[in-house]
mmCIF file of C-alpha atoms and ligand atoms in Angstrom:
data_model
loop_
_atom_site.group_PDB
_atom_site.id
_atom_site.type_symbol
_atom_site.label_atom_id
_atom_site.label_comp_id
_atom_site.label_asym_id
_atom_site.label_seq_id
_atom_site.Cartn_x
_atom_site.Cartn_y
_atom_site.Cartn_z
ATOM 1 C CA MET J 784 0.000 0.000 0.000
ATOM 2 C CA GLN J 785 1.523 3.304 -1.125
ATOM 3 C CA PRO J 786 0.936 6.608 0.697
ATOM 4 C CA LEU J 787 -2.232 8.442 -0.202
ATOM 5 C CA ASP J 788 -0.493 11.608 -1.426
ATOM 6 C CA LEU J 789 0.898 9.644 -4.387
ATOM 7 C CA PHE J 790 -2.717 9.058 -5.428
ATOM 8 C CA TYR J 791 -3.826 12.731 -5.457
ATOM 9 C CA PRO J 792 -2.889 13.424 -9.140
ATOM 10 C CA GLN J 793 -5.329 10.682 -10.246
ATOM 11 C CA LEU J 794 -8.179 12.736 -8.798
ATOM 12 C CA ASN J 795 -7.810 15.091 -11.761
ATOM 13 C CA THR J 796 -8.872 12.484 -14.333
ATOM 14 C CA PRO J 797 -12.629 11.756 -14.255
ATOM 15 C CA SER J 798 -13.229 8.098 -13.524
ATOM 16 C CA LYS J 799 -15.922 5.602 -12.600
ATOM 17 C CA VAL J 800 -15.553 5.289 -8.853
ATOM 18 C CA VAL J 801 -17.016 2.816 -6.386
ATOM 19 C CA ILE J 802 -17.108 3.729 -2.713
ATOM 20 C CA THR J 803 -17.748 1.033 -0.138
ATOM 21 C CA MET J 804 -17.513 0.519 3.623
ATOM 22 C CA HIS J 805 -17.978 -2.166 6.283
ATOM 23 C CA GLN J 806 -21.178 -4.188 6.452
ATOM 24 C CA LYS J 807 -24.035 -2.793 8.546
ATOM 25 C CA PRO J 808 -22.521 0.684 8.074
ATOM 26 C CA ASP J 809 -22.646 2.979 11.096
ATOM 27 C CA GLY J 810 -22.605 6.787 11.090
ATOM 28 C CA ASP J 811 -18.896 6.936 10.336
ATOM 29 C CA ALA J 812 -18.954 4.340 7.548
ATOM 30 C CA MET J 813 -21.990 5.843 5.794
ATOM 31 C CA GLY J 814 -20.941 9.424 6.585
ATOM 32 C CA SER J 815 -17.453 9.005 5.149
ATOM 33 C CA ALA J 816 -18.777 7.173 2.071
ATOM 34 C CA LEU J 817 -21.394 9.830 1.309
ATOM 35 C CA GLY J 818 -19.061 12.713 2.202
ATOM 36 C CA LEU J 819 -16.522 11.342 -0.259
ATOM 37 C CA TYR J 820 -19.305 10.706 -2.811
ATOM 38 C CA HIS J 821 -20.434 14.355 -2.765
ATOM 39 C CA PHE J 822 -16.807 15.468 -3.079
ATOM 40 C CA LEU J 823 -16.008 13.181 -6.030
ATOM 41 C CA ILE J 824 -19.189 14.245 -7.831
ATOM 42 C CA ALA J 825 -18.208 17.890 -7.272
ATOM 43 C CA ILE J 826 -14.863 17.346 -9.029
ATOM 44 C CA GLY J 827 -16.385 15.525 -11.999
ATOM 45 C CA HIS J 828 -16.196 11.801 -11.198
ATOM 46 C CA GLU J 829 -18.993 9.311 -11.693
ATOM 47 C CA ALA J 830 -19.333 7.806 -8.233
ATOM 48 C CA THR J 831 -21.495 5.028 -6.788
ATOM 49 C CA VAL J 832 -21.759 4.102 -3.115
ATOM 50 C CA ILE J 833 -22.299 0.378 -2.576
ATOM 51 C CA SER J 834 -23.103 -0.786 0.948
ATOM 52 C CA PRO J 835 -22.354 -4.494 1.608
ATOM 53 C CA THR J 836 -25.647 -4.817 3.528
ATOM 54 C CA ASN J 837 -28.601 -2.770 4.703
ATOM 55 C CA TRP J 838 -28.180 -0.017 7.273
ATOM 56 C CA ALA J 839 -29.957 1.591 10.237
ATOM 57 C CA ASP J 840 -33.056 3.721 9.618
ATOM 58 C CA PHE J 841 -31.503 6.598 11.567
ATOM 59 C CA LEU J 842 -29.159 7.217 8.614
ATOM 60 C CA ASP J 843 -31.952 7.570 6.060
ATOM 61 C CA TRP J 844 -32.059 11.385 6.176
ATOM 62 C CA MET J 845 -28.480 11.710 4.900
ATOM 63 C CA PRO J 846 -27.982 13.632 1.654
ATOM 64 C CA GLY J 847 -27.420 11.120 -1.165
ATOM 65 C CA ILE J 848 -28.491 7.995 0.766
ATOM 66 C CA ASP J 849 -31.327 7.408 -1.705
ATOM 67 C CA ARG J 850 -28.619 6.628 -4.291
ATOM 68 C CA VAL J 851 -26.717 4.097 -2.145
ATOM 69 C CA ILE J 852 -27.076 0.533 -3.433
ATOM 70 C CA ASP J 853 -27.361 -2.435 -1.060
ATOM 71 C CA PHE J 854 -25.137 -5.234 -2.406
ATOM 72 C CA GLU J 855 -27.324 -7.954 -0.887
ATOM 73 C CA GLN J 856 -30.437 -6.497 -2.531
ATOM 74 C CA GLN J 857 -28.951 -5.815 -6.011
ATOM 75 C CA LYS J 858 -26.044 -8.205 -6.343
ATOM 76 C CA GLU J 859 -25.849 -8.463 -10.155
ATOM 77 C CA LYS J 860 -26.069 -4.714 -10.680
ATOM 78 C CA CYS J 861 -23.358 -4.132 -8.051
ATOM 79 C CA LEU J 862 -21.063 -6.776 -9.545
ATOM 80 C CA GLY J 863 -21.324 -4.991 -12.922
ATOM 81 C CA ILE J 864 -20.517 -1.605 -11.371
ATOM 82 C CA ILE J 865 -17.528 -3.054 -9.481
ATOM 83 C CA LYS J 866 -16.232 -4.717 -12.660
ATOM 84 C CA ASN J 867 -16.365 -1.433 -14.608
ATOM 85 C CA ALA J 868 -14.839 0.698 -11.854
ATOM 86 C CA GLY J 869 -11.608 2.587 -12.452
ATOM 87 C CA MET J 870 -11.048 2.950 -8.743
ATOM 88 C CA ILE J 871 -12.576 1.632 -5.530
ATOM 89 C CA PHE J 872 -12.456 3.473 -2.226
ATOM 90 C CA CYS J 873 -12.705 1.285 0.872
ATOM 91 C CA LEU J 874 -13.697 3.241 3.932
ATOM 92 C CA ASP J 875 -13.852 2.564 7.649
ATOM 93 C CA PHE J 876 -12.678 -1.043 7.665
ATOM 94 C CA ASN J 877 -9.290 -2.709 7.950
ATOM 95 C CA VAL J 878 -9.864 -6.170 6.482
ATOM 96 C CA LEU J 879 -11.831 -7.065 3.351
ATOM 97 C CA HIS J 880 -13.968 -9.705 5.054
ATOM 98 C CA ARG J 881 -15.716 -6.846 6.884
ATOM 99 C CA THR J 882 -17.511 -6.265 3.577
ATOM 100 C CA LYS J 883 -19.136 -9.718 3.931
ATOM 101 C CA HIS J 884 -20.141 -11.025 0.465
ATOM 102 C CA MET J 885 -18.265 -8.215 -1.287
ATOM 103 C CA GLU J 886 -14.893 -9.597 -0.188
ATOM 104 C CA GLN J 887 -14.434 -11.841 -3.257
ATOM 105 C CA PRO J 888 -15.565 -9.293 -5.886
ATOM 106 C CA LEU J 889 -13.296 -6.679 -4.276
ATOM 107 C CA LEU J 890 -10.362 -9.081 -4.299
ATOM 108 C CA ALA J 891 -11.042 -9.952 -7.943
ATOM 109 C CA ALA J 892 -11.244 -6.305 -9.081
ATOM 110 C CA GLN J 893 -8.025 -5.274 -10.837
ATOM 111 C CA CYS J 894 -8.456 -1.495 -10.565
ATOM 112 C CA THR J 895 -6.823 0.957 -8.159
ATOM 113 C CA LYS J 896 -8.000 0.365 -4.594
ATOM 114 C CA ILE J 897 -7.727 3.046 -1.957
ATOM 115 C CA LEU J 898 -8.065 2.498 1.798
ATOM 116 C CA ILE J 899 -9.001 5.275 4.214
ATOM 117 C CA ASP J 900 -9.397 3.865 7.718
ATOM 118 C CA HIS J 901 -8.583 4.206 11.408
ATOM 119 C CA HIS J 902 -8.782 0.600 12.682
ATOM 120 C CA GLU J 903 -5.869 -1.449 14.030
ATOM 121 C CA GLN J 904 -3.875 -3.873 11.837
ATOM 122 C CA PRO J 905 -5.020 -3.029 8.277
ATOM 123 C CA GLN J 906 -4.758 -5.614 5.472
ATOM 124 C CA VAL J 907 -2.277 -3.384 3.594
ATOM 125 C CA ASP J 908 -1.482 -5.846 0.785
ATOM 126 C CA ALA J 909 -5.083 -5.579 -0.475
ATOM 127 C CA PHE J 910 -4.798 -1.875 -1.382
ATOM 128 C CA THR J 911 -2.864 0.149 -3.970
ATOM 129 C CA TYR J 912 -2.883 3.396 -1.990
ATOM 130 C CA GLY J 913 -4.132 4.308 1.398
ATOM 131 C CA VAL J 914 -3.920 5.739 4.820
ATOM 132 C CA SER J 915 -4.484 3.857 8.064
ATOM 133 C CA ASP J 916 -4.204 6.046 11.136
ATOM 134 C CA THR J 917 -5.476 4.689 14.443
ATOM 135 C CA SER J 918 -4.985 8.076 16.112
ATOM 136 C CA LYS J 919 -7.798 9.564 14.024
ATOM 137 C CA SER J 920 -11.208 10.080 15.600
ATOM 138 C CA SER J 921 -13.078 8.753 12.612
ATOM 139 C CA THR J 922 -12.876 7.936 8.930
ATOM 140 C CA CYS J 923 -14.928 11.088 8.340
ATOM 141 C CA GLU J 924 -12.103 13.167 9.787
ATOM 142 C CA MET J 925 -9.720 11.374 7.404
ATOM 143 C CA VAL J 926 -11.946 12.075 4.390
ATOM 144 C CA TYR J 927 -11.943 15.742 5.382
ATOM 145 C CA ASP J 928 -8.106 15.619 5.597
ATOM 146 C CA PHE J 929 -8.048 13.917 2.194
ATOM 147 C CA ILE J 930 -10.163 16.642 0.567
ATOM 148 C CA VAL J 931 -8.079 19.422 2.102
ATOM 149 C CA ALA J 932 -4.651 17.814 1.602
ATOM 150 C CA SER J 933 -5.381 16.992 -2.049
ATOM 151 C CA GLY J 934 -5.918 20.705 -2.639
ATOM 152 C CA HIS J 935 -9.720 20.773 -2.920
ATOM 153 C CA ALA J 936 -10.814 22.549 0.272
ATOM 154 C CA ASP J 937 -12.798 24.958 -1.908
ATOM 155 C CA LYS J 938 -15.064 22.047 -2.954
ATOM 156 C CA LEU J 939 -16.382 21.440 0.583
ATOM 157 C CA ASN J 940 -20.133 22.044 0.629
ATOM 158 C CA THR J 941 -22.989 21.576 3.100
ATOM 159 C CA ASN J 942 -23.810 18.064 1.859
ATOM 160 C CA ILE J 943 -20.230 16.981 2.496
ATOM 161 C CA ALA J 944 -20.280 18.810 5.834
ATOM 162 C CA GLU J 945 -23.443 17.059 7.100
ATOM 163 C CA CYS J 946 -22.131 13.638 6.099
ATOM 164 C CA LEU J 947 -18.698 14.134 7.649
ATOM 165 C CA TYR J 948 -20.102 15.689 10.825
ATOM 166 C CA THR J 949 -22.274 12.579 11.277
ATOM 167 C CA GLY J 950 -19.304 10.225 11.474
ATOM 168 C CA VAL J 951 -17.145 12.439 13.652
ATOM 169 C CA MET J 952 -20.041 12.958 16.075
ATOM 170 C CA THR J 953 -20.965 9.263 16.304
ATOM 171 C CA ASP J 954 -17.395 7.864 16.451
ATOM 172 C CA THR J 955 -16.316 10.326 19.162
ATOM 173 C CA GLY J 956 -19.419 9.730 21.308
ATOM 174 C CA SER J 957 -20.406 13.356 20.620
ATOM 175 C CA PHE J 958 -16.872 14.713 21.036
ATOM 176 C CA ARG J 959 -16.025 13.037 24.335
ATOM 177 C CA PHE J 960 -13.662 10.140 23.490
ATOM 178 C CA PRO J 961 -9.890 10.707 23.779
ATOM 179 C CA ALA J 962 -9.401 10.850 19.975
ATOM 180 C CA THR J 963 -11.309 14.156 19.927
ATOM 181 C CA THR J 964 -8.238 16.289 19.207
ATOM 182 C CA ALA J 965 -7.882 20.008 18.594
ATOM 183 C CA SER J 966 -7.788 19.177 14.856
ATOM 184 C CA VAL J 967 -11.228 17.591 15.158
ATOM 185 C CA HIS J 968 -12.625 20.782 16.661
ATOM 186 C CA ARG J 969 -10.865 22.869 13.976
ATOM 187 C CA MET J 970 -12.425 20.702 11.292
ATOM 188 C CA ILE J 971 -15.894 21.200 12.783
ATOM 189 C CA ALA J 972 -15.286 24.966 13.009
ATOM 190 C CA ASP J 973 -14.405 24.889 9.319
ATOM 191 C CA LEU J 974 -17.592 22.960 8.485
ATOM 192 C CA LYS J 975 -19.638 25.448 10.528
ATOM 193 C CA ASP J 976 -18.071 28.272 8.526
ATOM 194 C CA ILE J 977 -19.352 26.791 5.277
ATOM 195 C CA GLY J 978 -22.895 26.482 6.651
ATOM 196 C CA LEU J 979 -23.213 23.216 8.584
ATOM 197 C CA VAL J 980 -26.318 23.138 10.794
ATOM 198 C CA HIS J 981 -25.046 20.616 13.345
ATOM 199 C CA THR J 982 -28.284 20.506 15.359
ATOM 200 C CA ARG J 983 -30.035 19.016 12.335
ATOM 201 C CA VAL J 984 -27.549 16.137 12.261
ATOM 202 C CA HIS J 985 -27.820 15.545 16.001
ATOM 203 C CA ASP J 986 -31.636 15.533 15.962
ATOM 204 C CA ASN J 987 -31.773 13.154 13.003
ATOM 205 C CA ILE J 988 -29.339 10.671 14.538
ATOM 206 C CA TYR J 989 -30.186 10.735 18.236
ATOM 207 C CA ASP J 990 -33.690 12.131 18.637
ATOM 208 C CA ASN J 991 -35.648 10.312 15.975
ATOM 209 C CA PHE J 992 -36.382 6.839 17.387
ATOM 210 C CA LEU J 993 -39.687 5.126 18.032
ATOM 211 C CA GLU J 994 -41.050 4.635 21.557
ATOM 212 C CA ASN J 995 -40.343 0.888 21.472
ATOM 213 C CA ARG J 996 -36.599 1.476 21.327
ATOM 214 C CA LEU J 997 -36.575 3.492 24.559
ATOM 215 C CA ARG J 998 -38.727 0.878 26.304
ATOM 216 C CA PHE J 999 -36.375 -1.835 25.053
ATOM 217 C CA ILE J 1000 -33.377 -0.035 26.566
ATOM 218 C CA GLY J 1001 -35.214 0.203 29.887
ATOM 219 C CA TYR J 1002 -36.036 -3.495 29.746
ATOM 220 C CA ALA J 1003 -32.448 -4.435 28.905
ATOM 221 C CA LEU J 1004 -30.994 -2.309 31.714
ATOM 222 C CA VAL J 1005 -33.359 -3.856 34.272
ATOM 223 C CA ASN J 1006 -33.253 -7.468 33.086
ATOM 224 C CA ARG J 1007 -30.139 -8.141 31.010
ATOM 225 C CA LEU J 1008 -27.310 -6.373 32.788
ATOM 226 C CA GLU J 1009 -24.756 -8.138 34.974
ATOM 227 C CA VAL J 1010 -22.044 -6.208 36.758
ATOM 228 C CA LEU J 1011 -18.946 -8.276 37.483
ATOM 229 C CA TYR J 1012 -17.383 -5.973 40.076
ATOM 230 C CA GLU J 1013 -14.386 -8.243 40.656
ATOM 231 C CA TYR J 1014 -13.356 -7.500 37.042
ATOM 232 C CA ASN J 1015 -14.723 -3.916 36.848
ATOM 233 C CA THR J 1016 -16.754 -5.235 33.945
ATOM 234 C CA ALA J 1017 -20.384 -4.822 32.924
ATOM 235 C CA LEU J 1018 -21.956 -7.444 30.697
ATOM 236 C CA MET J 1019 -25.246 -7.271 28.830
ATOM 237 C CA TYR J 1020 -26.846 -9.966 26.700
ATOM 238 C CA ILE J 1021 -29.873 -9.560 24.460
ATOM 239 C CA THR J 1022 -31.871 -12.623 23.439
ATOM 240 C CA ARG J 1023 -33.818 -13.234 20.229
ATOM 241 C CA PRO J 1024 -37.180 -13.030 22.020
ATOM 242 C CA ASP J 1025 -36.084 -9.649 23.487
ATOM 243 C CA LEU J 1026 -35.483 -8.323 19.960
ATOM 244 C CA GLN J 1027 -38.801 -9.687 18.745
ATOM 245 C CA ARG J 1028 -40.798 -8.457 21.739
ATOM 246 C CA TYR J 1029 -39.739 -4.841 21.126
ATOM 247 C CA ASN J 1030 -39.538 -5.106 17.321
ATOM 248 C CA ILE J 1031 -35.860 -4.120 17.381
ATOM 249 C CA LYS J 1032 -34.274 -3.397 13.973
ATOM 250 C CA THR J 1033 -30.754 -2.724 12.672
ATOM 251 C CA GLY J 1034 -29.562 0.420 14.442
ATOM 252 C CA ASP J 1035 -31.920 0.322 17.411
ATOM 253 C CA THR J 1036 -29.185 -1.250 19.562
ATOM 254 C CA GLU J 1037 -26.549 1.331 18.539
ATOM 255 C CA GLY J 1038 -25.192 3.092 21.630
ATOM 256 C CA LEU J 1039 -26.608 0.532 24.073
ATOM 257 C CA VAL J 1040 -23.105 -0.678 24.993
ATOM 258 C CA ASN J 1041 -22.107 2.834 26.072
ATOM 259 C CA TYR J 1042 -24.488 2.673 29.062
ATOM 260 C CA LEU J 1043 -22.269 -0.002 30.576
ATOM 261 C CA LEU J 1044 -19.315 2.342 30.987
ATOM 262 C CA THR J 1045 -21.435 4.941 32.777
ATOM 263 C CA ILE J 1046 -21.307 2.841 35.974
ATOM 264 C CA GLN J 1047 -18.741 4.180 38.427
ATOM 265 C CA GLY J 1048 -15.474 2.215 38.295
ATOM 266 C CA ILE J 1049 -16.431 0.094 35.279
ATOM 267 C CA LYS J 1050 -13.573 -0.160 32.786
ATOM 268 C CA PHE J 1051 -14.891 -2.798 30.414
ATOM 269 C CA GLY J 1052 -18.349 -3.018 28.868
ATOM 270 C CA ALA J 1053 -19.384 -6.037 26.797
ATOM 271 C CA LEU J 1054 -22.701 -6.412 24.993
ATOM 272 C CA VAL J 1055 -23.721 -9.501 23.063
ATOM 273 C CA ILE J 1056 -26.787 -9.682 20.860
ATOM 274 C CA ASP J 1057 -28.311 -12.869 19.521
ATOM 275 C CA ARG J 1058 -28.505 -11.745 15.889
ATOM 276 C CA GLU J 1059 -29.621 -13.827 12.958
ATOM 277 C CA GLY J 1060 -26.672 -16.030 12.001
ATOM 278 C CA GLU J 1061 -24.273 -14.985 14.765
ATOM 279 C CA ARG J 1062 -23.861 -13.781 18.315
ATOM 280 C CA LYS J 1063 -22.516 -10.255 17.782
ATOM 281 C CA TRP J 1064 -20.285 -8.666 20.448
ATOM 282 C CA SER J 1065 -19.639 -4.987 21.084
ATOM 283 C CA PHE J 1066 -16.782 -4.188 23.433
ATOM 284 C CA ARG J 1067 -15.943 -0.815 24.981
ATOM 285 C CA SER J 1068 -13.278 0.127 27.503
ATOM 286 C CA LYS J 1069 -11.933 3.078 29.403
ATOM 287 C CA GLY J 1070 -8.198 3.614 29.822
ATOM 288 C CA SER J 1071 -5.587 1.070 28.808
ATOM 289 C CA PHE J 1072 -7.637 -2.131 28.634
ATOM 290 C CA ASP J 1073 -7.279 -3.139 24.968
ATOM 291 C CA VAL J 1074 -10.552 -4.498 23.620
ATOM 292 C CA ASN J 1075 -9.139 -4.852 20.080
ATOM 293 C CA THR J 1076 -6.728 -7.515 21.351
ATOM 294 C CA PHE J 1077 -9.429 -9.079 23.527
ATOM 295 C CA ALA J 1078 -11.880 -9.276 20.591
ATOM 296 C CA ARG J 1079 -9.249 -10.754 18.278
ATOM 297 C CA LYS J 1080 -8.090 -13.340 20.779
ATOM 298 C CA HIS J 1081 -11.446 -14.620 21.982
ATOM 299 C CA PHE J 1082 -14.245 -13.613 19.616
ATOM 300 C CA TYR J 1083 -12.904 -13.485 16.018
ATOM 301 C CA GLY J 1084 -13.125 -9.690 15.999
ATOM 302 C CA GLY J 1085 -11.135 -6.502 16.219
ATOM 303 C CA GLY J 1086 -11.459 -2.726 16.073
ATOM 304 C CA HIS J 1087 -9.813 -0.099 18.234
ATOM 305 C CA VAL J 1088 -8.177 -0.113 21.678
ATOM 306 C CA ASN J 1089 -11.311 1.271 23.372
ATOM 307 C CA ALA J 1090 -14.036 0.080 20.954
ATOM 308 C CA ALA J 1091 -14.152 -3.249 19.167
ATOM 309 C CA GLY J 1092 -16.516 -5.964 18.065
ATOM 310 C CA GLY J 1093 -16.593 -9.633 17.261
ATOM 311 C CA GLY J 1094 -18.880 -12.556 16.621
ATOM 312 C CA THR J 1095 -19.340 -16.244 17.298
ATOM 313 C CA TYR J 1096 -21.566 -19.016 16.033
ATOM 314 C CA ASP J 1097 -22.007 -20.507 19.525
ATOM 315 C CA SER J 1098 -25.349 -20.232 21.271
ATOM 316 C CA LEU J 1099 -25.968 -17.126 23.377
ATOM 317 C CA ASP J 1100 -25.604 -19.131 26.602
ATOM 318 C CA GLU J 1101 -22.320 -20.647 25.444
ATOM 319 C CA THR J 1102 -20.854 -17.348 24.307
ATOM 320 C CA VAL J 1103 -21.756 -15.641 27.605
ATOM 321 C CA LYS J 1104 -20.271 -18.597 29.497
ATOM 322 C CA HIS J 1105 -17.105 -18.353 27.399
ATOM 323 C CA PHE J 1106 -16.855 -14.633 28.155
ATOM 324 C CA LYS J 1107 -17.152 -15.248 31.898
ATOM 325 C CA GLU J 1108 -14.396 -17.859 31.633
ATOM 326 C CA VAL J 1109 -11.875 -15.814 29.633
ATOM 327 C CA ILE J 1110 -12.431 -12.603 31.611
ATOM 328 C CA LYS J 1111 -10.688 -14.331 34.527
ATOM 329 C CA GLU J 1112 -7.355 -13.979 32.667
ATOM 330 C CA TYR J 1113 -7.713 -10.190 32.807
ATOM 331 C CA GLN J 1114 -8.479 -9.641 36.491
ATOM 332 C CA ASN J 1115 -5.126 -7.923 37.146
ATOM 333 C CA GLN J 1116 -5.356 -5.673 34.085
ATOM 334 C CA LEU J 1117 -8.877 -4.647 34.983
ATOM 335 C CA GLN J 1118 -8.137 -3.689 38.582
HETATM 336 P P1 5GP R 1152 -19.513 -1.747 17.218
HETATM 337 O O1 5GP R 1152 -19.461 -2.303 18.607
HETATM 338 O O2 5GP R 1152 -19.928 -0.302 17.243
HETATM 339 O O3 5GP R 1152 -20.257 -2.594 16.262
HETATM 340 O O4 5GP R 1152 -18.012 -1.762 16.701
HETATM 341 C C1 5GP R 1152 -16.965 -1.135 17.390
HETATM 342 C C2 5GP R 1152 -15.740 -1.039 16.507
HETATM 343 O O5 5GP R 1152 -15.229 -2.344 16.232
HETATM 344 C C3 5GP R 1152 -16.058 -0.424 15.143
HETATM 345 O O6 5GP R 1152 -14.955 0.380 14.788
HETATM 346 C C4 5GP R 1152 -16.191 -1.599 14.224
HETATM 347 O O7 5GP R 1152 -15.814 -1.262 12.928
HETATM 348 C C5 5GP R 1152 -15.261 -2.638 14.850
HETATM 349 N N1 5GP R 1152 -15.820 -4.002 14.707
HETATM 350 C C6 5GP R 1152 -17.058 -4.412 15.056
HETATM 351 N N2 5GP R 1152 -17.231 -5.732 14.817
HETATM 352 C C7 5GP R 1152 -16.065 -6.165 14.296
HETATM 353 C C8 5GP R 1152 -15.624 -7.459 13.827
HETATM 354 O O8 5GP R 1152 -16.332 -8.456 13.863
HETATM 355 N N3 5GP R 1152 -14.347 -7.523 13.352
HETATM 356 C C9 5GP R 1152 -13.525 -6.421 13.308
HETATM 357 N N4 5GP R 1152 -12.286 -6.574 12.805
HETATM 358 N N5 5GP R 1152 -13.917 -5.208 13.730
HETATM 359 C C10 5GP R 1152 -15.155 -5.068 14.232
HETATM 360 MN MN1 MN R 1153 -15.099 4.577 12.212
#
């Protein structure tokens, strides 16, 4: 993988561009993809955003989302677009298998592939150019840097601003995680200067759920939370019937894991949800406890030091039991 600045000259030649991100895209994945999309369109490229899977309803207000194609819904069409692409941008993931069924078509594509990402241990041999910087708050911040550093700051517009603000806001927990640097605040100031209405983004993302989601959170906090004080760890598990009872959809569980770290003294929060096909883990930590390493070692996952995920095919009971077993190894680190 060569440095991204060597790629900048290619931006001047209009091309057919595919932009993709990790499956079940979150605010940062969709925000960076659509922010980049609006930028590439503005400089004359023909760009298509392909999401590996569906996404949460709370992203549906985003400018340009009506043009995003879901690979699982329109596989043949997407395969044709990928085949004809002159370049493919891969955003907000480190390893190709995070694009689920798009992994093989992406591997097979012979065109220029560009990675922009902030996760640990990127699969660098899969990309022609790229930047992987784990110190960055979000991929959206990196797309902003890309636009500015490639000499196109004058092309920033309010569509780009809304999309990029979304990912920075969601990945920094509304500007509270340690990666919220002075540069992040400078970037937001810049976006405000070009007309960003940040309250609109916040309202659309955080204040636009249905009643059932709030009642579900209450239910989960009362009935599905276990605090393992000897490990300064909070564990939550959500069963299939829980999801059905409250009609919980993709995105409704976003942010649930963050409640675990609000308990005094808790350094490690782990949430597992009995999803269709797999038991999906979300891990969060405060301080030096490295959940990326934990997720990789025990639950086939990865991510960042303080936020990671993983999955298993074991039953919910087995995966919770496994968690309670392996956590014993970390008692010293967690005290
Ligand atoms: P979340 O808990 O919000 O789903 O994910 C937290 C972080 O870990 C995100 O940056 C996400 O991209 C990453 N992540 C989530 N699940 C996985 C996984 O199964 N494998 C890897 N490598 N990263 C994951
Ligand atoms: Mn991200």
